[in-house]
PDB file of C-alpha atoms in Angstrom:
ATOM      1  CA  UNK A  18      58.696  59.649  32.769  1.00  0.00           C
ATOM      2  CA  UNK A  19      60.439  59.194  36.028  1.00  0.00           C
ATOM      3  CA  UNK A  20      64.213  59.949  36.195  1.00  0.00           C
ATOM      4  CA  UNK A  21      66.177  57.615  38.103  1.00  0.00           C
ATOM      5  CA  UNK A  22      68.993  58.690  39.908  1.00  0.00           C
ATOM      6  CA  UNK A  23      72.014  56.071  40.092  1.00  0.00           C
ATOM      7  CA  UNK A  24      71.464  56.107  44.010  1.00  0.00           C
ATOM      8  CA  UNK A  25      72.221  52.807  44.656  1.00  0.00           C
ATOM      9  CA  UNK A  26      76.038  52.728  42.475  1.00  0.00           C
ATOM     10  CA  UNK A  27      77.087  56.289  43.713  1.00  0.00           C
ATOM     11  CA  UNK A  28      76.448  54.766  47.380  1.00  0.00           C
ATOM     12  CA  UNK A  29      78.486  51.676  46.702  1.00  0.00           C
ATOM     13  CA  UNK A  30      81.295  54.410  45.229  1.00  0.00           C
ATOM     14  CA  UNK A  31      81.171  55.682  48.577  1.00  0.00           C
ATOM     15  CA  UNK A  32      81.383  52.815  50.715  1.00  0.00           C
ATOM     16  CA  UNK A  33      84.202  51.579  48.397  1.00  0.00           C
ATOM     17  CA  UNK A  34      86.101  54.621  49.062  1.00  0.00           C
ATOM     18  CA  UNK A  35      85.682  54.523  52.518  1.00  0.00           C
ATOM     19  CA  UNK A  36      87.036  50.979  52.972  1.00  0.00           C
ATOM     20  CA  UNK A  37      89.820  51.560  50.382  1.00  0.00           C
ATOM     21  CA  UNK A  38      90.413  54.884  52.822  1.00  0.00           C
ATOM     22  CA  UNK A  39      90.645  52.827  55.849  1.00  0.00           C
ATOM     23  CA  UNK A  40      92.861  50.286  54.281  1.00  0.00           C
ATOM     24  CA  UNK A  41      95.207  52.957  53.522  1.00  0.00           C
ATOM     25  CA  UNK A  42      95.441  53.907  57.250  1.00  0.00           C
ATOM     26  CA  UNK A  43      95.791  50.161  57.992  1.00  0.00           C
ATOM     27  CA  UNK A  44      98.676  50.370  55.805  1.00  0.00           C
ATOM     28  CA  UNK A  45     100.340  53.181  57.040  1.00  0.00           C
ATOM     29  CA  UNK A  46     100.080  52.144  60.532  1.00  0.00           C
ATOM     30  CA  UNK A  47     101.888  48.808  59.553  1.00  0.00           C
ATOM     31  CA  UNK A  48     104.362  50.741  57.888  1.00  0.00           C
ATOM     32  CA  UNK A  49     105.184  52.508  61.183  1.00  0.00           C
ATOM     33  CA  UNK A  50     105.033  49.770  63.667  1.00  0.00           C
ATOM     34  CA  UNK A  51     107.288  47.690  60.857  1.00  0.00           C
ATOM     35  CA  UNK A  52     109.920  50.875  61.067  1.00  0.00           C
ATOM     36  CA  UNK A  53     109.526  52.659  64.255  1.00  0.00           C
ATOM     37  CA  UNK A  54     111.192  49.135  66.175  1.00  0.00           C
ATOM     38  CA  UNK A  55     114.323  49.270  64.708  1.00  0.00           C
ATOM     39  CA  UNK A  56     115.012  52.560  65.461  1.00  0.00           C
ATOM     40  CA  UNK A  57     113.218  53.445  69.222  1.00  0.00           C
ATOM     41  CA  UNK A  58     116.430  52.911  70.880  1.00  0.00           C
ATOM     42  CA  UNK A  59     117.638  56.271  69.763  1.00  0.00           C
ATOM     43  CA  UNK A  60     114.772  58.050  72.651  1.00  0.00           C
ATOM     44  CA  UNK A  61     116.093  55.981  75.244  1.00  0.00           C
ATOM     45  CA  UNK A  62     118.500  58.126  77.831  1.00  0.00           C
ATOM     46  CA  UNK A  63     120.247  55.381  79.121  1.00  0.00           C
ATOM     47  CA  UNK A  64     123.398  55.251  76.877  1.00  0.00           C
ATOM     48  CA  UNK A  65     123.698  50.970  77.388  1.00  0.00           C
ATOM     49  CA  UNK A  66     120.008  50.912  75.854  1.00  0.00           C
ATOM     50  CA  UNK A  67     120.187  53.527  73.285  1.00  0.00           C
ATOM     51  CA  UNK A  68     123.304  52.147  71.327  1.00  0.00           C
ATOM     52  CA  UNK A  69     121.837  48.631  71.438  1.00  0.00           C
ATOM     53  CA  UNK A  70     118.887  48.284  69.010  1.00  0.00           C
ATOM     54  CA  UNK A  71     116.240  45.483  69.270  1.00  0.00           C
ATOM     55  CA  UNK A  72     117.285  42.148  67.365  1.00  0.00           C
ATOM     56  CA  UNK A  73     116.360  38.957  66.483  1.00  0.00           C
ATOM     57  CA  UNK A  74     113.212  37.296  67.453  1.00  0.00           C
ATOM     58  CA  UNK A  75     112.164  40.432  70.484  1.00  0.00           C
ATOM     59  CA  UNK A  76     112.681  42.878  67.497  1.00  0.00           C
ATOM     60  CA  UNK A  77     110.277  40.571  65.077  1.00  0.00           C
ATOM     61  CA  UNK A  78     108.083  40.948  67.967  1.00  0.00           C
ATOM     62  CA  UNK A  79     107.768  44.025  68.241  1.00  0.00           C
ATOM     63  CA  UNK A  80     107.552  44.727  64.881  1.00  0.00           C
ATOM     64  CA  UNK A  81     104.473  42.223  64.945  1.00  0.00           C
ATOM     65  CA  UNK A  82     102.809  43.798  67.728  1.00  0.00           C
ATOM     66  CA  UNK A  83     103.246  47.727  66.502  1.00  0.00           C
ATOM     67  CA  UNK A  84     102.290  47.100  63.162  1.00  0.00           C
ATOM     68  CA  UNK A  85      99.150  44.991  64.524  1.00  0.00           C
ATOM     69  CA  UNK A  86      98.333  47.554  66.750  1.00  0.00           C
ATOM     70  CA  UNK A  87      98.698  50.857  64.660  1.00  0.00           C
ATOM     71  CA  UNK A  88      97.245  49.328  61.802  1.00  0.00           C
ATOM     72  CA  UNK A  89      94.131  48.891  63.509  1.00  0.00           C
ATOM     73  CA  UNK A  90      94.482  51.695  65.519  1.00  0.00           C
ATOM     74  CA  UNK A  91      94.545  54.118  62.282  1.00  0.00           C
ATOM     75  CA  UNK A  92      92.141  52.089  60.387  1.00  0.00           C
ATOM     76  CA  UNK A  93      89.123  52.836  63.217  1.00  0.00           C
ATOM     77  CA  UNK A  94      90.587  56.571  63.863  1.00  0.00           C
ATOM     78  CA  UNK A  95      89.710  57.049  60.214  1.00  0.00           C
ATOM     79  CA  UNK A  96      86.804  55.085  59.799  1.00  0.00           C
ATOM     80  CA  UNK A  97      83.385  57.167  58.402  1.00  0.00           C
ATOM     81  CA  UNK A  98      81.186  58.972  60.496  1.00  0.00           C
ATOM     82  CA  UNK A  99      83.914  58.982  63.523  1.00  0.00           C
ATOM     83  CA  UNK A 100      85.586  62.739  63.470  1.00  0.00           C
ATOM     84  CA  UNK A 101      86.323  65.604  60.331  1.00  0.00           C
ATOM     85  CA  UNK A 102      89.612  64.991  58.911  1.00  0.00           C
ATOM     86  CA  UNK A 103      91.350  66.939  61.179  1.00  0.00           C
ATOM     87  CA  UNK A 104      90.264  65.390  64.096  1.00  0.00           C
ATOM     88  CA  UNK A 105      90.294  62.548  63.173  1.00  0.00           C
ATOM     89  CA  UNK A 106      94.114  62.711  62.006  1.00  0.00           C
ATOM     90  CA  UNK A 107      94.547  64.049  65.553  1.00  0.00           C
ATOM     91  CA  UNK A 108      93.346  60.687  67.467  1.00  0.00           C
ATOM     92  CA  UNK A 109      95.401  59.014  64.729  1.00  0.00           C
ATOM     93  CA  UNK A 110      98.524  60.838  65.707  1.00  0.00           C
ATOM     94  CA  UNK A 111      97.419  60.080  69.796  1.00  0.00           C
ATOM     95  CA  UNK A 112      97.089  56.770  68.988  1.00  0.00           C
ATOM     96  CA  UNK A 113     100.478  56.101  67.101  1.00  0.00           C
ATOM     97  CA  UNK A 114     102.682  58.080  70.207  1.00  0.00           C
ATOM     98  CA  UNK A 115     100.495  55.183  72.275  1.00  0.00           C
ATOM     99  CA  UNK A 116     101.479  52.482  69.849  1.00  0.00           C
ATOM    100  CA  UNK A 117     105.231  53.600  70.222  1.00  0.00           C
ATOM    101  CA  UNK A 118     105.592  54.219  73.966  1.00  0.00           C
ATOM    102  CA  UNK A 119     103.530  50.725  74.437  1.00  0.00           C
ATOM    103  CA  UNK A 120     106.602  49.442  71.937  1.00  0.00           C
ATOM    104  CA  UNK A 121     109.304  50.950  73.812  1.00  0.00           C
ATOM    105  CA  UNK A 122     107.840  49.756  77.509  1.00  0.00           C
ATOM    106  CA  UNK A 123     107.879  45.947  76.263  1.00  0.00           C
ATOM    107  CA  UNK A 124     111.769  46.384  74.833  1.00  0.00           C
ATOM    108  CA  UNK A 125     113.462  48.267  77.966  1.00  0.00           C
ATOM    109  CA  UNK A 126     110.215  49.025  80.194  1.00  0.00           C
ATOM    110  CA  UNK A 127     111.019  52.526  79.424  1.00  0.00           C
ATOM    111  CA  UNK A 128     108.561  55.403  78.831  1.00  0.00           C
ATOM    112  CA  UNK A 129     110.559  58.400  77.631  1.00  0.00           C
ATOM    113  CA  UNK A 130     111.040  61.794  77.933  1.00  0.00           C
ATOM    114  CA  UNK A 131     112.269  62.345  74.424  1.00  0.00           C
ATOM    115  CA  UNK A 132     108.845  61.490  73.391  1.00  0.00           C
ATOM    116  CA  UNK A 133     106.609  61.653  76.009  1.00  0.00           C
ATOM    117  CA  UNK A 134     107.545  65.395  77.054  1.00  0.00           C
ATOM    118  CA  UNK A 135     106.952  66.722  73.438  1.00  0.00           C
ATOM    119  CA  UNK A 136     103.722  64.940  72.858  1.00  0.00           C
ATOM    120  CA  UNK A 137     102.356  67.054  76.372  1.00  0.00           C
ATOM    121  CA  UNK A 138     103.152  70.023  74.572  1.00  0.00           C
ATOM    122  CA  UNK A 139     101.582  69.211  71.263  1.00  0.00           C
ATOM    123  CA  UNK A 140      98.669  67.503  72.939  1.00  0.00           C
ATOM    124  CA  UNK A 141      97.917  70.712  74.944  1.00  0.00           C
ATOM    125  CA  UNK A 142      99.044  73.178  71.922  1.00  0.00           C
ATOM    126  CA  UNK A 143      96.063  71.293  69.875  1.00  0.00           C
ATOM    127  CA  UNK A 144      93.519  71.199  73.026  1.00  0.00           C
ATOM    128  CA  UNK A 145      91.451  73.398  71.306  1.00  0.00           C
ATOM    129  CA  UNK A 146      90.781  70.882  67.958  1.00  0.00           C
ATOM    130  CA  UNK A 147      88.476  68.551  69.370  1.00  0.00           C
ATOM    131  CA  UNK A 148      85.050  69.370  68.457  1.00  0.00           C
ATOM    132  CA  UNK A 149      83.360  67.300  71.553  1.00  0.00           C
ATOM    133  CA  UNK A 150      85.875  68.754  74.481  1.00  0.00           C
ATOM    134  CA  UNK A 151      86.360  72.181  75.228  1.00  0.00           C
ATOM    135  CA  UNK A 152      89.667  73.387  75.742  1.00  0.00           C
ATOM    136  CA  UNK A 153      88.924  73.729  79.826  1.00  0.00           C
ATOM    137  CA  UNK A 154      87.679  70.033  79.474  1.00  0.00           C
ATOM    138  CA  UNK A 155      91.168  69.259  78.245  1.00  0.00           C
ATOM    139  CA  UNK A 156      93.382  71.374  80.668  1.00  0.00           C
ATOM    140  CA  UNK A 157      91.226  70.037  83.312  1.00  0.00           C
ATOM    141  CA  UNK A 158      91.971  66.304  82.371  1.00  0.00           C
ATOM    142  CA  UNK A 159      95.491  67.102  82.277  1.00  0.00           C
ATOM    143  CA  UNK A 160      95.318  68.292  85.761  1.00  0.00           C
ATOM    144  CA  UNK A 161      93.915  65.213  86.494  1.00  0.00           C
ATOM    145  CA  UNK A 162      96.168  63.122  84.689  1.00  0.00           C
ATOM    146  CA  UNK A 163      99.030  64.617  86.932  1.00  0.00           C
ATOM    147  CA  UNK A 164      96.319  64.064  90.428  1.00  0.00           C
ATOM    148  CA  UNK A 165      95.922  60.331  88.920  1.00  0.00           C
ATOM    149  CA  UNK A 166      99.461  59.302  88.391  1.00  0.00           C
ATOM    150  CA  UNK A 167     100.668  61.209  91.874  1.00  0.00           C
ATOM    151  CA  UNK A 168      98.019  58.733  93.519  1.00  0.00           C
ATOM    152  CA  UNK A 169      98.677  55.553  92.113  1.00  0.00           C
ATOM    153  CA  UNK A 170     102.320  55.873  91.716  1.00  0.00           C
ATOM    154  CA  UNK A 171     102.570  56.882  95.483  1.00  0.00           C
ATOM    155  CA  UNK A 172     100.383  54.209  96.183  1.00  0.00           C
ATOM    156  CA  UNK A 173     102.567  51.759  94.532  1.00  0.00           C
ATOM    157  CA  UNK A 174     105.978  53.066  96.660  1.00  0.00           C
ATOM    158  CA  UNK A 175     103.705  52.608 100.176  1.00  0.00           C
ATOM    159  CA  UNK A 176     102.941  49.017  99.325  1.00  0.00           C
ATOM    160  CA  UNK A 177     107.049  48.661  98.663  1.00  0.00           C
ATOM    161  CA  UNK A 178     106.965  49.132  94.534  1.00  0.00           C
ATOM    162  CA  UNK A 179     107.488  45.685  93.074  1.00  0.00           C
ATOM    163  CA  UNK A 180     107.471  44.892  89.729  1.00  0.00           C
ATOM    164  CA  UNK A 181     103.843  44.763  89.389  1.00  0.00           C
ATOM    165  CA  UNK A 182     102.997  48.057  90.272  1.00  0.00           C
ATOM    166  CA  UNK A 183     102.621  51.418  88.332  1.00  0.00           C
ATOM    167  CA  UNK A 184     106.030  52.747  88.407  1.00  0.00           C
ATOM    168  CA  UNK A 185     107.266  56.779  87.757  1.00  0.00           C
ATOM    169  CA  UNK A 186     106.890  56.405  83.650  1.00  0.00           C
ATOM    170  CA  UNK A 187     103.530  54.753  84.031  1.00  0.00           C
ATOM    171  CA  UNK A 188     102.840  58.060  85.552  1.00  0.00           C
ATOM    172  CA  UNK A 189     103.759  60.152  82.816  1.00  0.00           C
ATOM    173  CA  UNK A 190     102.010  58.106  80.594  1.00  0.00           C
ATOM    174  CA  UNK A 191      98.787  58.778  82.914  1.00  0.00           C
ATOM    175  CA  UNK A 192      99.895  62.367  82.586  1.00  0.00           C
ATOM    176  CA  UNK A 193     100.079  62.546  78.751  1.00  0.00           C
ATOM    177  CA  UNK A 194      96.736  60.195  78.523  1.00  0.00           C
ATOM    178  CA  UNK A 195      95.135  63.291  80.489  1.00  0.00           C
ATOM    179  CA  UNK A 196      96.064  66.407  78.348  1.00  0.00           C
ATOM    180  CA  UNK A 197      95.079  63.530  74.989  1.00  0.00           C
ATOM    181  CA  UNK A 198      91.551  62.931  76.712  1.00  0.00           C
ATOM    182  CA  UNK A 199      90.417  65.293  78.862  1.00  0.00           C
ATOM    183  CA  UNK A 200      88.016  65.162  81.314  1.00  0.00           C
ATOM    184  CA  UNK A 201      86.698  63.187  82.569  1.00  0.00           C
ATOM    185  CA  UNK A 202      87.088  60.442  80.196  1.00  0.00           C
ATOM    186  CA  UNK A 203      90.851  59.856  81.838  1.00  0.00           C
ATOM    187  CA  UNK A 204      89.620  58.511  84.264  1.00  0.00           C
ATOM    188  CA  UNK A 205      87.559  55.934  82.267  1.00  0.00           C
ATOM    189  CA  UNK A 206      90.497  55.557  80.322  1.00  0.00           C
ATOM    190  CA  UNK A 207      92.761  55.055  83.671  1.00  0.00           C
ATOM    191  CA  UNK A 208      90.429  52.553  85.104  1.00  0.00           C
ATOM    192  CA  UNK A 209      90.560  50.431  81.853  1.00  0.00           C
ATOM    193  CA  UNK A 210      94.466  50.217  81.590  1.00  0.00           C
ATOM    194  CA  UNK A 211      94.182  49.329  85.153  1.00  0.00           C
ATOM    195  CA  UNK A 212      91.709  46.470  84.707  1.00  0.00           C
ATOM    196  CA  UNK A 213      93.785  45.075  81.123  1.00  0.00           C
ATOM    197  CA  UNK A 214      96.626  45.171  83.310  1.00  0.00           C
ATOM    198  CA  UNK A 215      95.300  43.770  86.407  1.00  0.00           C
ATOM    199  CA  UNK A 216      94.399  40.821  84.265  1.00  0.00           C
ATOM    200  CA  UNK A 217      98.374  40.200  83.333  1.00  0.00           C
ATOM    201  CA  UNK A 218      99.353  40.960  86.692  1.00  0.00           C
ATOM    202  CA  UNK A 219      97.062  38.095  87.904  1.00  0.00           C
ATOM    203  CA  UNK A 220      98.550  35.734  86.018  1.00  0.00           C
ATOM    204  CA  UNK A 221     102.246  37.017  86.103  1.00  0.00           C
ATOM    205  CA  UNK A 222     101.523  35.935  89.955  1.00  0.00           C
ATOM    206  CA  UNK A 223     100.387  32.499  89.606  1.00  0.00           C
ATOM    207  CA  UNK A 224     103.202  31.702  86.665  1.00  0.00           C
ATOM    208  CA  UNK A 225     106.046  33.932  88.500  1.00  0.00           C
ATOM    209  CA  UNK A 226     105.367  34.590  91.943  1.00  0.00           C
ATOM    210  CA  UNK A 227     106.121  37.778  93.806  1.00  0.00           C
ATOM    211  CA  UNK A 228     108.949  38.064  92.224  1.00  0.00           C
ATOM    212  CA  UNK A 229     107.357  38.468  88.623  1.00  0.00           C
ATOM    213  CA  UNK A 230     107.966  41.824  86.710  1.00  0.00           C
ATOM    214  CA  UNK A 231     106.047  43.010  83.444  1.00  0.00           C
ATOM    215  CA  UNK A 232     105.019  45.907  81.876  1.00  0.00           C
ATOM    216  CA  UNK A 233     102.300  47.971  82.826  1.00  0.00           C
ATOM    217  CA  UNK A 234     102.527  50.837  79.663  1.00  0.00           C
ATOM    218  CA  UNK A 235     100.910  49.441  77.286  1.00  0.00           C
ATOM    219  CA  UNK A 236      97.535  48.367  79.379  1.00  0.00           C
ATOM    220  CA  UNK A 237      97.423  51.669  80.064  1.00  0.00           C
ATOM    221  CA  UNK A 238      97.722  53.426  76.446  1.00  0.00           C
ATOM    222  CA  UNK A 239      95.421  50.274  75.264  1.00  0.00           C
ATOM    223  CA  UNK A 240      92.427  52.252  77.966  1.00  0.00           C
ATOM    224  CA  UNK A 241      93.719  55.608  76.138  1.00  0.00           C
ATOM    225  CA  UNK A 242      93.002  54.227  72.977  1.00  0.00           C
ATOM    226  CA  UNK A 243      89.950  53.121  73.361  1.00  0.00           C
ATOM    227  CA  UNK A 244      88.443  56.056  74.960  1.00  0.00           C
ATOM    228  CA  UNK A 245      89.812  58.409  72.367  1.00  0.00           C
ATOM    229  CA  UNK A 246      88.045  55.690  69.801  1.00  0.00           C
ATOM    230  CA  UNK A 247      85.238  54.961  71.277  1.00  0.00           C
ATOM    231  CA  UNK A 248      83.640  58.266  72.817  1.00  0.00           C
ATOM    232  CA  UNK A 249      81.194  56.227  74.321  1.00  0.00           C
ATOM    233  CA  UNK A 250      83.079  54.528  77.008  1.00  0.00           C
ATOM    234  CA  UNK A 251      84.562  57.803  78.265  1.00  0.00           C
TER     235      UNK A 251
END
C-alpha cells in the first residue's frame, strides 16, 4: 500500500509562513516610518531645524509616505527565495537608512551627516556579507559612488546650481548608494534616481518655472532600492 506523504498541506504551511513572515516586515517597516518622523529633526545640524519637529498635516505626510515606503520596502527584502537571513536583514537595514534620508530630504531637503556618515562605515564594515558581490566589487562601487557624485554635482555648479539640480547631499547620498551596491550596479542604480527624478523635475518646470525647487534624495535612494531588490536591474 502506497504511503502518502501530506505534500500538498506541509507546502501550504510553508507558503503561509512565508506571507505571515513578510507581513511582519510590512509591519515593522510601518512601525518605523510611523515613528522615525517625529523624531528626524534631532540629525539635523542646523540648530533652527533640529529644535523644530515636523507638525501637522507635512508631519502626517511623512508619516504616510515612510511607513508606505518601508513597509514595502521590508516586506520584498524578506520575501522567499530573495537572500539568507542575514543578507537579507542587511538590504532591509539599506533600505530603511534610504527610507529615512528620503524622509528627511522632503522635510528640510537635508541629507545628513549624523546618519549618512555612520551608515558609510557600517555599509563598508559589512562589505564582505553579500553573497553575490565580492568585497573588491563593493570598495570598487564606493569609489565610484564618490567619481559619480564629484561629476554630477560639479556638473550641476557649471550650469549655475538651481534648485533642480543634484546638490552637495545628493552627493553623499550617491556616495553611500556606492559602498550599499557596489559595482557596477551604482551606476544602474544612479541612472534610475536620475530618470525618477528627471520625471519631477519636468513637471516642477512646466507648474513652477525656473524658479521651481524640489527634492532630488529620494529619486535617488528609490534607484538604490530597487537595485539592491531587484538584482536583476543592476
Amino acid at each position: 500500500m502506497a504511503i502518502r506523504l501530506p505534500i500538498a498541506p506541509a507546502l501550504g504551511i510553508v507558503t503561509a509562513m512565508d506571507a505571515l513572515w513578510m507581513a511582519g516586515a510590512a509591519a515593522v517597516g510601518a512601525g518605523f516610518g510611523w515613528v522615525f518622523p517625529g523624531v528626524q529633526h534631532v540629525l539635523y545640524s542646523e540648530p533652527q531645524y533640529r529644535t523644530q519637529a515636523a507638525a501637522g498635516r507635512k508631519l502626517l505626510g511623512l508619516r504616510l509616505f515612510a511607513m508606505s515606503a518601508a513597509a514595502v520596502s521590508l516586506a520584498l527584502a524578506l520575501r522567499p527565495d530573495f537572500y539568507e537571513a542575514g543578507p537579507a536583514l542587511l538590504t532591509a537595514a539599506c533600505l530603511l537608512v534610504l527610507v529615512a534620508l528620503s524622509s528627511t530630504d522632503f522635510d528640510r531637503r537635508r541629507i545628513p551627516n549624523t546618519l549618512t556618515y555612520p551608515a558609510f562605515a557600517v555599509a563598508l564594515a559589512l562589505c564582505w556579507a553579500w553573497p553575490d558581490r565580492t568585497v573588491g566589487e563593493m570598495l570598487l562601487g564606493a569609489g565610484a559612488g564618490v567619481v559619480a557624485a564629484m561629476a554630477l554635482v560639479g556638473f550641476g555648479v557649471l550650469l549655475g546650481g538651481g534648485g533642480l539640480g543634484l546638490g552637495i547631499g545628493d552627493g553623499k547620498l550617491i556616495i553611500l548608494m556606492g559602498a550599499m551596491i557596489g559595482w557596477p550596479g551604482v551606476f544602474p542604480a544612479v541612472v534610475y534616481g536620475i530618470l525618477l527624478g528627471g520625471l519631477v523635475a519636468v513637471v516642477m518646470l512646466v507648474r513652477h518655472g525656473r524658479g521651481a525647487t524640489f527634492s532630488y534624495g529620494p529619486y535617488l535612494a528609490a534607484g538604490a532600492a530597487l537595485a539592491l531588490l531587484f538584482p536583476s536591474l543592476r
